[in-house]
Amino acid sequence: MTNSNPVSSNAYEYLDNVGPEEQARLEAVRRYRLVDQPVEDAYDRIAFVAGAIFNTPIATVSLVEQDKVWLAACQGLVGVREVGKEPGLCASVIAQDDVYVINNAAVDPRTLEHPLVRGELGLRFYAAAPIRTHDGYRLGTVNVIDNKPREATERQLQALEHLASMVSDELELRLMVIRSAAAEQRMRETVS
């Protein structure tokens, strides 16, 4: 269930890929119109629950855009709404379907050079479940972060997967509202 293999030489190849698959994924991210928007309570609650389950000081719901990771919700980092798309954390999680765990980022080859590991935050533990749409796109993550190395239980990781599925369900409800509003607008325009 977890990905703890060292980085292969092409593990982050998709970051430079602007081909049809990545373009389709980015279009899926954008159809929900959540990037660059204020925090919504539903996503904020999910981040809170993730942090409570793992007892971590930081938990986020993220969406991976072309040039940034947008934090749709963030517990524990006041005023932070986006981070870079460097490999090793959220941007790497969307390359797979499984939960992604870094027990000690200071010694894990996937994260040694990541700014959140080397910088002031001092990230050490990171666990994330990809948010997958109903049509198969991986948009971002529900993740937990600590500045101390730690282990996660199988039950905690399963809970993280369930929270990511809940975000996906919330996104589908959001999309229905967006489409209903667009249909109503079209109907008003044809009646006028």
C-alpha positions as protocol buffer text, in pm:
chain_id: "A"
residue {
  index: 1
  type: MET
  ca { x: 0 y: 0 z: 0 }
}
residue {
  index: 2
  type: THR
  ca { x: 284 y: 245 z: 64 }
}
residue {
  index: 3
  type: ASN
  ca { x: 552 y: 361 z: -172 }
}
residue {
  index: 4
  type: SER
  ca { x: 890 y: 351 z: -4 }
}
residue {
  index: 5
  type: ASN
  ca { x: 1113 y: 259 z: -298 }
}
residue {
  index: 6
  type: PRO
  ca { x: 1406 y: 487 z: -374 }
}
residue {
  index: 7
  type: VAL
  ca { x: 1368 y: 721 z: -667 }
}
residue {
  index: 8
  type: SER
  ca { x: 1434 y: 580 z: -1012 }
}
residue {
  index: 9
  type: SER
  ca { x: 1599 y: 798 z: -1272 }
}
residue {
  index: 10
  type: ASN
  ca { x: 1269 y: 875 z: -1448 }
}
residue {
  index: 11
  type: ALA
  ca { x: 1042 y: 897 z: -1142 }
}
residue {
  index: 12
  type: TYR
  ca { x: 955 y: 1263 z: -1203 }
}
residue {
  index: 13
  type: GLU
  ca { x: 942 y: 1253 z: -1580 }
}
residue {
  index: 14
  type: TYR
  ca { x: 579 y: 1371 z: -1578 }
}
residue {
  index: 15
  type: LEU
  ca { x: 677 y: 1707 z: -1429 }
}
residue {
  index: 16
  type: ASP
  ca { x: 825 y: 1808 z: -1763 }
}
residue {
  index: 17
  type: ASN
  ca { x: 552 y: 1640 z: -1965 }
}
residue {
  index: 18
  type: VAL
  ca { x: 313 y: 1879 z: -2133 }
}
residue {
  index: 19
  type: GLY
  ca { x: 175 y: 1601 z: -2348 }
}
residue {
  index: 20
  type: PRO
  ca { x: -188 y: 1494 z: -2383 }
}
residue {
  index: 21
  type: GLU
  ca { x: -208 y: 1295 z: -2058 }
}
residue {
  index: 22
  type: GLU
  ca { x: -83 y: 1579 z: -1838 }
}
residue {
  index: 23
  type: GLN
  ca { x: -293 y: 1828 z: -2032 }
}
residue {
  index: 24
  type: ALA
  ca { x: -604 y: 1616 z: -1968 }
}
residue {
  index: 25
  type: ARG
  ca { x: -513 y: 1591 z: -1597 }
}
residue {
  index: 26
  type: LEU
  ca { x: -471 y: 1969 z: -1575 }
}
residue {
  index: 27
  type: GLU
  ca { x: -806 y: 2020 z: -1748 }
}
residue {
  index: 28
  type: ALA
  ca { x: -959 y: 1788 z: -1486 }
}
residue {
  index: 29
  type: VAL
  ca { x: -803 y: 1997 z: -1207 }
}
residue {
  index: 30
  type: ARG
  ca { x: -940 y: 2316 z: -1363 }
}
residue {
  index: 31
  type: ARG
  ca { x: -1293 y: 2192 z: -1426 }
}
residue {
  index: 32
  type: TYR
  ca { x: -1361 y: 2202 z: -1051 }
}
residue {
  index: 33
  type: ARG
  ca { x: -1265 y: 2572 z: -1030 }
}
residue {
  index: 34
  type: LEU
  ca { x: -1105 y: 2537 z: -689 }
}
residue {
  index: 35
  type: VAL
  ca { x: -751 y: 2663 z: -754 }
}
residue {
  index: 36
  type: ASP
  ca { x: -701 y: 3026 z: -646 }
}
residue {
  index: 37
  type: GLN
  ca { x: -1032 y: 3024 z: -457 }
}
residue {
  index: 38
  type: PRO
  ca { x: -1099 y: 3085 z: -86 }
}
residue {
  index: 39
  type: VAL
  ca { x: -1091 y: 2786 z: 150 }
}
residue {
  index: 40
  type: GLU
  ca { x: -1422 y: 2600 z: 167 }
}
residue {
  index: 41
  type: ASP
  ca { x: -1539 y: 2447 z: 493 }
}
residue {
  index: 42
  type: ALA
  ca { x: -1574 y: 2093 z: 355 }
}
residue {
  index: 43
  type: TYR
  ca { x: -1207 y: 2072 z: 257 }
}
residue {
  index: 44
  type: ASP
  ca { x: -1095 y: 2248 z: 574 }
}
residue {
  index: 45
  type: ARG
  ca { x: -1281 y: 1989 z: 785 }
}
residue {
  index: 46
  type: ILE
  ca { x: -1118 y: 1705 z: 594 }
}
residue {
  index: 47
  type: ALA
  ca { x: -771 y: 1852 z: 654 }
}
residue {
  index: 48
  type: PHE
  ca { x: -856 y: 1892 z: 1023 }
}
residue {
  index: 49
  type: VAL
  ca { x: -966 y: 1529 z: 1053 }
}
residue {
  index: 50
  type: ALA
  ca { x: -653 y: 1406 z: 872 }
}
residue {
  index: 51
  type: GLY
  ca { x: -431 y: 1596 z: 1116 }
}
residue {
  index: 52
  type: ALA
  ca { x: -632 y: 1464 z: 1413 }
}
residue {
  index: 53
  type: ILE
  ca { x: -607 y: 1102 z: 1295 }
}
residue {
  index: 54
  type: PHE
  ca { x: -229 y: 1127 z: 1263 }
}
residue {
  index: 55
  type: ASN
  ca { x: -182 y: 1380 z: 1545 }
}
residue {
  index: 56
  type: THR
  ca { x: 32 y: 1594 z: 1314 }
}
residue {
  index: 57
  type: PRO
  ca { x: 70 y: 1971 z: 1336 }
}
residue {
  index: 58
  type: ILE
  ca { x: 3 y: 2015 z: 961 }
}
residue {
  index: 59
  type: ALA
  ca { x: -253 y: 1864 z: 724 }
}
residue {
  index: 60
  type: THR
  ca { x: -361 y: 1984 z: 382 }
}
residue {
  index: 61
  type: VAL
  ca { x: -587 y: 1916 z: 88 }
}
residue {
  index: 62
  type: SER
  ca { x: -385 y: 2002 z: -221 }
}
residue {
  index: 63
  type: LEU
  ca { x: -438 y: 2028 z: -595 }
}
residue {
  index: 64
  type: VAL
  ca { x: -137 y: 1995 z: -823 }
}
residue {
  index: 65
  type: GLU
  ca { x: -150 y: 2258 z: -1096 }
}
residue {
  index: 66
  type: GLN
  ca { x: 97 y: 2303 z: -1380 }
}
residue {
  index: 67
  type: ASP
  ca { x: 333 y: 2531 z: -1189 }
}
residue {
  index: 68
  type: LYS
  ca { x: 229 y: 2506 z: -824 }
}
residue {
  index: 69
  type: VAL
  ca { x: 61 y: 2299 z: -558 }
}
residue {
  index: 70
  type: TRP
  ca { x: -253 y: 2484 z: -447 }
}
residue {
  index: 71
  type: LEU
  ca { x: -366 y: 2423 z: -89 }
}
residue {
  index: 72
  type: ALA
  ca { x: -743 y: 2406 z: -106 }
}
residue {
  index: 73
  type: ALA
  ca { x: -732 y: 2367 z: 274 }
}
residue {
  index: 74
  type: CYS
  ca { x: -449 y: 2385 z: 522 }
}
residue {
  index: 75
  type: GLN
  ca { x: -437 y: 2316 z: 893 }
}
residue {
  index: 76
  type: GLY
  ca { x: -126 y: 2430 z: 1078 }
}
residue {
  index: 77
  type: LEU
  ca { x: 31 y: 2670 z: 826 }
}
residue {
  index: 78
  type: VAL
  ca { x: -128 y: 3011 z: 863 }
}
residue {
  index: 79
  type: GLY
  ca { x: -146 y: 3215 z: 545 }
}
residue {
  index: 80
  type: VAL
  ca { x: 9 y: 2951 z: 317 }
}
residue {
  index: 81
  type: ARG
  ca { x: -204 y: 2877 z: 12 }
}
residue {
  index: 82
  type: GLU
  ca { x: 50 y: 2739 z: -236 }
}
residue {
  index: 83
  type: VAL
  ca { x: 390 y: 2573 z: -250 }
}
residue {
  index: 84
  type: GLY
  ca { x: 625 y: 2481 z: -531 }
}
residue {
  index: 85
  type: LYS
  ca { x: 581 y: 2174 z: -745 }
}
residue {
  index: 86
  type: GLU
  ca { x: 921 y: 2023 z: -661 }
}
residue {
  index: 87
  type: PRO
  ca { x: 933 y: 1642 z: -674 }
}
residue {
  index: 88
  type: GLY
  ca { x: 920 y: 1431 z: -362 }
}
residue {
  index: 89
  type: LEU
  ca { x: 592 y: 1536 z: -205 }
}
residue {
  index: 90
  type: CYS
  ca { x: 247 y: 1624 z: -350 }
}
residue {
  index: 91
  type: ALA
  ca { x: 368 y: 1643 z: -709 }
}
residue {
  index: 92
  type: SER
  ca { x: 506 y: 1289 z: -677 }
}
residue {
  index: 93
  type: VAL
  ca { x: 195 y: 1143 z: -516 }
}
residue {
  index: 94
  type: ILE
  ca { x: -16 y: 1212 z: -824 }
}
residue {
  index: 95
  type: ALA
  ca { x: 209 y: 985 z: -1029 }
}
residue {
  index: 96
  type: GLN
  ca { x: 67 y: 679 z: -851 }
}
residue {
  index: 97
  type: ASP
  ca { x: -251 y: 535 z: -704 }
}
residue {
  index: 98
  type: ASP
  ca { x: -116 y: 424 z: -366 }
}
residue {
  index: 99
  type: VAL
  ca { x: -67 y: 607 z: -40 }
}
residue {
  index: 100
  type: TYR
  ca { x: 276 y: 769 z: -35 }
}
residue {
  index: 101
  type: VAL
  ca { x: 475 y: 775 z: 289 }
}
residue {
  index: 102
  type: ILE
  ca { x: 802 y: 941 z: 386 }
}
residue {
  index: 103
  type: ASN
  ca { x: 895 y: 832 z: 739 }
}
residue {
  index: 104
  type: ASN
  ca { x: 1206 y: 1051 z: 764 }
}
residue {
  index: 105
  type: ALA
  ca { x: 1252 y: 1302 z: 483 }
}
residue {
  index: 106
  type: ALA
  ca { x: 1599 y: 1398 z: 608 }
}
residue {
  index: 107
  type: VAL
  ca { x: 1733 y: 1060 z: 492 }
}
residue {
  index: 108
  type: ASP
  ca { x: 1486 y: 963 z: 217 }
}
residue {
  index: 109
  type: PRO
  ca { x: 1642 y: 1001 z: -130 }
}
residue {
  index: 110
  type: ARG
  ca { x: 1307 y: 1121 z: -272 }
}
residue {
  index: 111
  type: THR
  ca { x: 1305 y: 1432 z: -54 }
}
residue {
  index: 112
  type: LEU
  ca { x: 1661 y: 1519 z: 45 }
}
residue {
  index: 113
  type: GLU
  ca { x: 1671 y: 1833 z: -169 }
}
residue {
  index: 114
  type: HIS
  ca { x: 1309 y: 1942 z: -128 }
}
residue {
  index: 115
  type: PRO
  ca { x: 1281 y: 2302 z: 4 }
}
residue {
  index: 116
  type: LEU
  ca { x: 1024 y: 2204 z: 269 }
}
residue {
  index: 117
  type: VAL
  ca { x: 1271 y: 1946 z: 403 }
}
residue {
  index: 118
  type: ARG
  ca { x: 1584 y: 2160 z: 387 }
}
residue {
  index: 119
  type: GLY
  ca { x: 1413 y: 2488 z: 477 }
}
residue {
  index: 120
  type: GLU
  ca { x: 1263 y: 2643 z: 786 }
}
residue {
  index: 121
  type: LEU
  ca { x: 967 y: 2402 z: 801 }
}
residue {
  index: 122
  type: GLY
  ca { x: 1204 y: 2107 z: 850 }
}
residue {
  index: 123
  type: LEU
  ca { x: 953 y: 1853 z: 718 }
}
residue {
  index: 124
  type: ARG
  ca { x: 1040 y: 1499 z: 829 }
}
residue {
  index: 125
  type: PHE
  ca { x: 721 y: 1292 z: 810 }
}
residue {
  index: 126
  type: TYR
  ca { x: 481 y: 1306 z: 516 }
}
residue {
  index: 127
  type: ALA
  ca { x: 192 y: 1077 z: 427 }
}
residue {
  index: 128
  type: ALA
  ca { x: -47 y: 1144 z: 141 }
}
residue {
  index: 129
  type: ALA
  ca { x: -330 y: 977 z: -42 }
}
residue {
  index: 130
  type: PRO
  ca { x: -403 y: 1085 z: -399 }
}
residue {
  index: 131
  type: ILE
  ca { x: -736 y: 1248 z: -475 }
}
residue {
  index: 132
  type: ARG
  ca { x: -873 y: 1053 z: -773 }
}
residue {
  index: 133
  type: THR
  ca { x: -1168 y: 1171 z: -977 }
}
residue {
  index: 134
  type: HIS
  ca { x: -1443 y: 934 z: -1077 }
}
residue {
  index: 135
  type: ASP
  ca { x: -1302 y: 936 z: -1429 }
}
residue {
  index: 136
  type: GLY
  ca { x: -953 y: 839 z: -1312 }
}
residue {
  index: 137
  type: TYR
  ca { x: -751 y: 1162 z: -1287 }
}
residue {
  index: 138
  type: ARG
  ca { x: -524 y: 1220 z: -989 }
}
residue {
  index: 139
  type: LEU
  ca { x: -571 y: 1585 z: -897 }
}
residue {
  index: 140
  type: GLY
  ca { x: -385 y: 1628 z: -571 }
}
residue {
  index: 141
  type: THR
  ca { x: -361 y: 1488 z: -220 }
}
residue {
  index: 142
  type: VAL
  ca { x: -491 y: 1473 z: 130 }
}
residue {
  index: 143
  type: ASN
  ca { x: -171 y: 1477 z: 333 }
}
residue {
  index: 144
  type: VAL
  ca { x: -28 y: 1508 z: 680 }
}
residue {
  index: 145
  type: ILE
  ca { x: 307 y: 1659 z: 776 }
}
residue {
  index: 146
  type: ASP
  ca { x: 524 y: 1656 z: 1086 }
}
residue {
  index: 147
  type: ASN
  ca { x: 867 y: 1798 z: 1163 }
}
residue {
  index: 148
  type: LYS
  ca { x: 957 y: 1475 z: 1346 }
}
residue {
  index: 149
  type: PRO
  ca { x: 1021 y: 1134 z: 1188 }
}
residue {
  index: 150
  type: ARG
  ca { x: 744 y: 885 z: 1258 }
}
residue {
  index: 151
  type: GLU
  ca { x: 563 y: 573 z: 1142 }
}
residue {
  index: 152
  type: ALA
  ca { x: 201 y: 545 z: 1031 }
}
residue {
  index: 153
  type: THR
  ca { x: -30 y: 256 z: 1105 }
}
residue {
  index: 154
  type: GLU
  ca { x: -214 y: 71 z: 831 }
}
residue {
  index: 155
  type: ARG
  ca { x: -543 y: 198 z: 978 }
}
residue {
  index: 156
  type: GLN
  ca { x: -425 y: 560 z: 961 }
}
residue {
  index: 157
  type: LEU
  ca { x: -323 y: 516 z: 597 }
}
residue {
  index: 158
  type: GLN
  ca { x: -661 y: 363 z: 514 }
}
residue {
  index: 159
  type: ALA
  ca { x: -830 y: 659 z: 684 }
}
residue {
  index: 160
  type: LEU
  ca { x: -622 y: 893 z: 467 }
}
residue {
  index: 161
  type: GLU
  ca { x: -743 y: 710 z: 156 }
}
residue {
  index: 162
  type: HIS
  ca { x: -1104 y: 745 z: 272 }
}
residue {
  index: 163
  type: LEU
  ca { x: -1055 y: 1118 z: 330 }
}
residue {
  index: 164
  type: ALA
  ca { x: -915 y: 1153 z: -23 }
}
residue {
  index: 165
  type: SER
  ca { x: -1225 y: 973 z: -154 }
}
residue {
  index: 166
  type: MET
  ca { x: -1442 y: 1216 z: 43 }
}
residue {
  index: 167
  type: VAL
  ca { x: -1264 y: 1508 z: -125 }
}
residue {
  index: 168
  type: SER
  ca { x: -1333 y: 1345 z: -461 }
}
residue {
  index: 169
  type: ASP
  ca { x: -1702 y: 1316 z: -373 }
}
residue {
  index: 170
  type: GLU
  ca { x: -1709 y: 1683 z: -266 }
}
residue {
  index: 171
  type: LEU
  ca { x: -1546 y: 1779 z: -595 }
}
residue {
  index: 172
  type: GLU
  ca { x: -1813 y: 1592 z: -790 }
}
residue {
  index: 173
  type: LEU
  ca { x: -2085 y: 1779 z: -598 }
}
residue {
  index: 174
  type: ARG
  ca { x: -1904 y: 2103 z: -678 }
}
residue {
  index: 175
  type: LEU
  ca { x: -1895 y: 2010 z: -1046 }
}
residue {
  index: 176
  type: MET
  ca { x: -2269 y: 1938 z: -1048 }
}
residue {
  index: 177
  type: VAL
  ca { x: -2334 y: 2286 z: -905 }
}
residue {
  index: 178
  type: ILE
  ca { x: -2103 y: 2445 z: -1163 }
}
residue {
  index: 179
  type: ARG
  ca { x: -2274 y: 2261 z: -1448 }
}
residue {
  index: 180
  type: SER
  ca { x: -2623 y: 2336 z: -1316 }
}
residue {
  index: 181
  type: ALA
  ca { x: -2541 y: 2707 z: -1290 }
}
residue {
  index: 182
  type: ALA
  ca { x: -2402 y: 2706 z: -1646 }
}
residue {
  index: 183
  type: ALA
  ca { x: -2713 y: 2529 z: -1777 }
}
residue {
  index: 184
  type: GLU
  ca { x: -2939 y: 2777 z: -1598 }
}
residue {
  index: 185
  type: GLN
  ca { x: -2740 y: 3067 z: -1746 }
}
residue {
  index: 186
  type: ARG
  ca { x: -2772 y: 2921 z: -2097 }
}
residue {
  index: 187
  type: MET
  ca { x: -3145 y: 2876 z: -2046 }
}
residue {
  index: 188
  type: ARG
  ca { x: -3185 y: 3239 z: -1933 }
}
residue {
  index: 189
  type: GLU
  ca { x: -2989 y: 3359 z: -2234 }
}
residue {
  index: 190
  type: THR
  ca { x: -3211 y: 3167 z: -2477 }
}
residue {
  index: 191
  type: VAL
  ca { x: -3530 y: 3295 z: -2312 }
}
residue {
  index: 192
  type: SER
  ca { x: -3417 y: 3659 z: -2318 }
}
